[in-house]
Coordinates of C-alpha atoms in Angstrom, one line a residue:
M514 CA 135.3 8.1 -27.6
R515 CA 137.5 8.0 -24.9
V516 CA 141.2 9.2 -25.6
V517 CA 144.3 10.0 -23.5
I518 CA 146.4 12.6 -24.5
A519 CA 150.2 12.8 -23.6
E520 CA 151.9 16.0 -24.2
D521 CA 154.4 18.0 -22.1
V522 CA 153.8 21.4 -23.9
Y523 CA 151.0 22.9 -21.9
L524 CA 149.4 25.0 -24.7
L525 CA 149.4 22.1 -27.1
R526 CA 147.9 19.7 -24.6
A527 CA 145.1 22.3 -23.9
G528 CA 144.7 22.8 -27.7
L529 CA 144.4 19.2 -28.5
T530 CA 142.2 18.6 -25.6
R531 CA 139.8 21.3 -27.0
L532 CA 140.1 20.1 -30.5
L533 CA 139.0 16.6 -29.8
E534 CA 136.3 17.5 -27.5
A535 CA 134.9 19.8 -30.1
Y536 CA 134.6 16.7 -32.3
D537 CA 132.7 14.7 -29.3
F538 CA 135.8 12.6 -28.0
S539 CA 136.0 12.4 -24.3
V540 CA 139.5 13.2 -22.8
V541 CA 139.8 11.2 -20.2
A542 CA 143.3 12.0 -18.9
A543 CA 145.6 14.7 -20.4
V544 CA 149.1 14.1 -19.0
E545 CA 152.7 15.4 -19.4
S546 CA 155.1 12.7 -18.4
G547 CA 155.9 9.1 -19.3
P548 CA 155.3 7.7 -15.7
E549 CA 151.7 9.6 -15.7
L550 CA 151.0 8.2 -19.3
L551 CA 151.5 4.6 -18.4
A552 CA 149.3 4.8 -15.5
A553 CA 146.6 6.6 -17.2
L554 CA 146.6 3.9 -20.3
I555 CA 146.5 1.2 -17.8
E556 CA 143.6 2.8 -15.6
H557 CA 141.3 4.2 -18.2
R558 CA 142.3 1.9 -21.3
P559 CA 140.8 4.5 -23.8
D560 CA 139.6 4.0 -27.3
V561 CA 142.8 5.8 -28.7
A562 CA 145.8 7.4 -27.1
V563 CA 147.5 10.4 -28.5
V564 CA 151.2 10.1 -27.6
D565 CA 154.1 12.5 -27.9
V566 CA 157.5 10.3 -28.2
R567 CA 159.4 12.6 -26.0
L568 CA 158.2 13.3 -22.6
P569 CA 159.5 14.2 -19.1
P570 CA 161.7 13.3 -17.1
T571 CA 164.3 12.7 -19.7
F572 CA 162.6 14.0 -23.1
T573 CA 163.8 10.9 -25.0
D574 CA 161.3 8.3 -25.7
E575 CA 159.3 8.2 -22.5
G576 CA 156.2 8.5 -24.6
L577 CA 156.7 5.7 -27.0
R578 CA 158.0 3.3 -24.1
A579 CA 154.9 4.0 -22.1
A580 CA 152.7 3.1 -25.0
I581 CA 154.9 0.1 -25.9
E582 CA 154.6 -1.2 -22.1
A583 CA 150.6 -0.4 -22.1
R584 CA 150.2 -2.5 -25.5
R585 CA 152.1 -5.4 -23.8
I586 CA 149.7 -5.2 -21.0
H587 CA 146.5 -4.5 -23.2
P588 CA 147.3 -5.9 -26.8
G589 CA 146.0 -3.9 -29.4
L590 CA 145.6 -0.7 -27.3
P591 CA 145.2 2.0 -30.1
V592 CA 148.1 4.3 -30.1
V593 CA 148.7 7.5 -32.3
V594 CA 152.3 8.7 -31.8
L595 CA 153.1 12.4 -32.8
S596 CA 156.5 13.4 -33.2
Q597 CA 158.5 16.3 -34.8
H598 CA 160.8 13.9 -36.6
V599 CA 160.9 10.5 -38.5
Q600 CA 162.5 8.2 -35.8
Q601 CA 162.7 4.9 -37.6
L602 CA 163.6 3.0 -34.6
Y603 CA 160.8 4.4 -32.9
A604 CA 158.5 3.4 -35.7
R605 CA 159.9 -0.1 -35.7
E606 CA 159.4 -0.4 -32.0
L607 CA 156.0 0.6 -32.4
L608 CA 154.9 -1.7 -35.2
A609 CA 156.9 -4.7 -33.7
D610 CA 154.2 -6.2 -31.9
G611 CA 152.3 -6.9 -35.3
G612 CA 148.9 -5.6 -33.6
A613 CA 146.3 -3.4 -35.0
G614 CA 145.7 0.1 -34.0
V615 CA 148.9 2.0 -34.7
G616 CA 149.5 5.6 -36.4
Y617 CA 152.6 7.5 -36.5
L618 CA 152.0 11.3 -37.7
L619 CA 154.3 14.2 -37.8
K620 CA 153.2 17.4 -36.2
D621 CA 154.2 19.7 -38.9
R622 CA 152.2 17.7 -41.3
V623 CA 148.9 17.4 -39.8
F624 CA 147.2 20.4 -41.7
N625 CA 143.5 20.2 -40.7
D626 CA 141.3 19.1 -37.7
E627 CA 139.5 16.5 -40.2
Q628 CA 142.8 14.9 -41.3
F629 CA 143.7 14.5 -37.7
V630 CA 140.3 13.3 -36.5
D631 CA 140.0 10.6 -39.3
A632 CA 143.4 9.5 -38.6
L633 CA 142.5 9.0 -34.8
R634 CA 139.1 7.1 -35.7
R635 CA 141.0 5.1 -38.3
V636 CA 143.4 3.7 -35.7
A637 CA 140.8 3.5 -32.9
A638 CA 138.7 1.2 -35.4
G639 CA 142.0 -0.9 -35.3
G640 CA 143.4 0.4 -38.7
T641 CA 146.8 2.3 -39.4
A642 CA 147.8 6.0 -40.1
M643 CA 151.1 6.4 -41.1
D644 CA 152.7 9.7 -42.2
P645 CA 154.1 9.1 -45.9
D646 CA 157.3 10.4 -44.5
V647 CA 157.7 7.7 -42.1
V648 CA 156.7 5.1 -44.4
T649 CA 159.4 6.5 -47.0
K650 CA 161.9 6.4 -44.6
L651 CA 161.0 2.7 -43.2
I652 CA 161.1 1.2 -46.9
S653 CA 164.0 3.2 -48.1
G654 CA 167.0 0.7 -48.9
T655 CA 165.6 -2.4 -47.6
P656 CA 166.0 -5.1 -50.2
P657 CA 163.8 -6.6 -51.7
L658 CA 161.7 -3.4 -51.4
A659 CA 164.5 -1.9 -53.5
T660 CA 163.3 -4.2 -56.5
L661 CA 159.9 -2.3 -56.5
S662 CA 159.0 0.0 -59.4
P663 CA 158.6 3.7 -58.8
R664 CA 154.8 3.1 -59.2
E665 CA 155.0 0.1 -57.0
R666 CA 156.6 1.8 -54.2
E667 CA 153.9 4.8 -54.4
V668 CA 151.3 2.1 -54.2
L669 CA 153.1 0.6 -51.3
E670 CA 153.5 4.0 -49.5
L671 CA 149.9 4.5 -49.8
M672 CA 148.9 1.0 -48.6
A673 CA 150.8 1.6 -45.5
E674 CA 149.0 4.8 -44.9
G675 CA 145.9 2.5 -44.5
R676 CA 144.1 3.4 -47.9
S677 CA 141.9 1.1 -49.6
N678 CA 142.2 0.3 -53.4
A679 CA 139.8 3.0 -54.2
A680 CA 141.6 5.6 -52.5
I681 CA 144.7 4.4 -54.2
S682 CA 143.2 4.6 -57.4
Q683 CA 142.0 8.2 -56.8
R684 CA 145.2 9.4 -55.6
L685 CA 147.3 8.1 -58.2
H686 CA 144.6 8.5 -61.2
L687 CA 144.9 4.8 -61.6
S688 CA 142.0 2.2 -62.7
D689 CA 141.0 -0.3 -60.0
S690 CA 142.5 -3.2 -62.1
A691 CA 145.6 -1.4 -62.2
V692 CA 145.9 -0.7 -58.7
S693 CA 145.1 -4.7 -58.3
K694 CA 148.0 -5.5 -60.6
H695 CA 150.6 -3.4 -58.9
I696 CA 149.7 -4.9 -55.3
A697 CA 149.8 -8.3 -56.9
A698 CA 153.2 -7.6 -58.0
I699 CA 154.3 -6.0 -54.5
F700 CA 152.9 -9.1 -52.9
G701 CA 154.9 -11.2 -55.3
K702 CA 158.2 -9.3 -54.9
L703 CA 157.9 -9.4 -51.1
G704 CA 156.8 -13.0 -50.6
L705 CA 153.6 -11.9 -48.7
A706 CA 150.5 -13.6 -49.3
A707 CA 147.7 -11.7 -50.7
S708 CA 144.7 -10.7 -48.5
D709 CA 141.3 -8.9 -49.1
D710 CA 141.5 -7.5 -45.7
D711 CA 142.8 -4.0 -45.9
N712 CA 144.1 -3.7 -42.3
R713 CA 145.9 -7.2 -42.4
R714 CA 147.6 -6.5 -45.8
V715 CA 148.7 -3.1 -44.3
L716 CA 149.9 -4.8 -41.2
A717 CA 151.5 -7.4 -43.3
V718 CA 153.5 -4.8 -45.6
L719 CA 154.5 -3.3 -42.3
A720 CA 155.6 -5.8 -40.6
H721 CA 157.9 -7.2 -43.6
I722 CA 159.3 -3.5 -43.8
T723 CA 159.9 -3.1 -40.2
G724 CA 161.6 -6.4 -40.3
N725 CA 163.8 -5.5 -43.1
S726 CA 164.5 -2.3 -41.4
S727 CA 165.8 -4.0 -38.4
H728 CA 168.1 -6.2 -40.1
N729 CA 169.5 -3.4 -41.9
H730 CA 169.7 -0.6 -39.1
P731 CA 170.4 -3.1 -36.1

């Protein structure tokens, strides 16, 4: 699997490169600035990109801007954003195109190789990988999400992470039928059409969340 890495800290960039190569990823470019990232994404069109939000020259949002521009040129280009903090605006912008293959992970909450590699492979396959803290930030205070019960919010957060019904059932110690009922209730309250496609339903939920967030946080 071909990957582009964008990280301005040398040791972290080198560490990511070695980690991914150990799991048979092919690192076709490892860059340290926004302009270099955009050029690498357009040239190599990787199977997945790992992108730090803040890159030189201004250390604001160059990484995200480059990723968004690359996805405009190559729709659906899989991107996993790595950040130190939950940035609602950044997450909304990444999800705003409604395309598949997106992830937003917090650096200090990636606890092992397998967790990180699994997230990259899921996004490369067109899925999603959202840190629970990012999801919580996105759904907080966004009616009608406020009408969801605590259990329905837990189910929604796991859905937005890209988890299947079976995984949600295992995580929350619920029966499959209970999970299905909670999901049906969530779709009903959010006005979303139900779907058997896990990825489409996650994207629908995230699109709804980010839409509400945009309205509430101009």
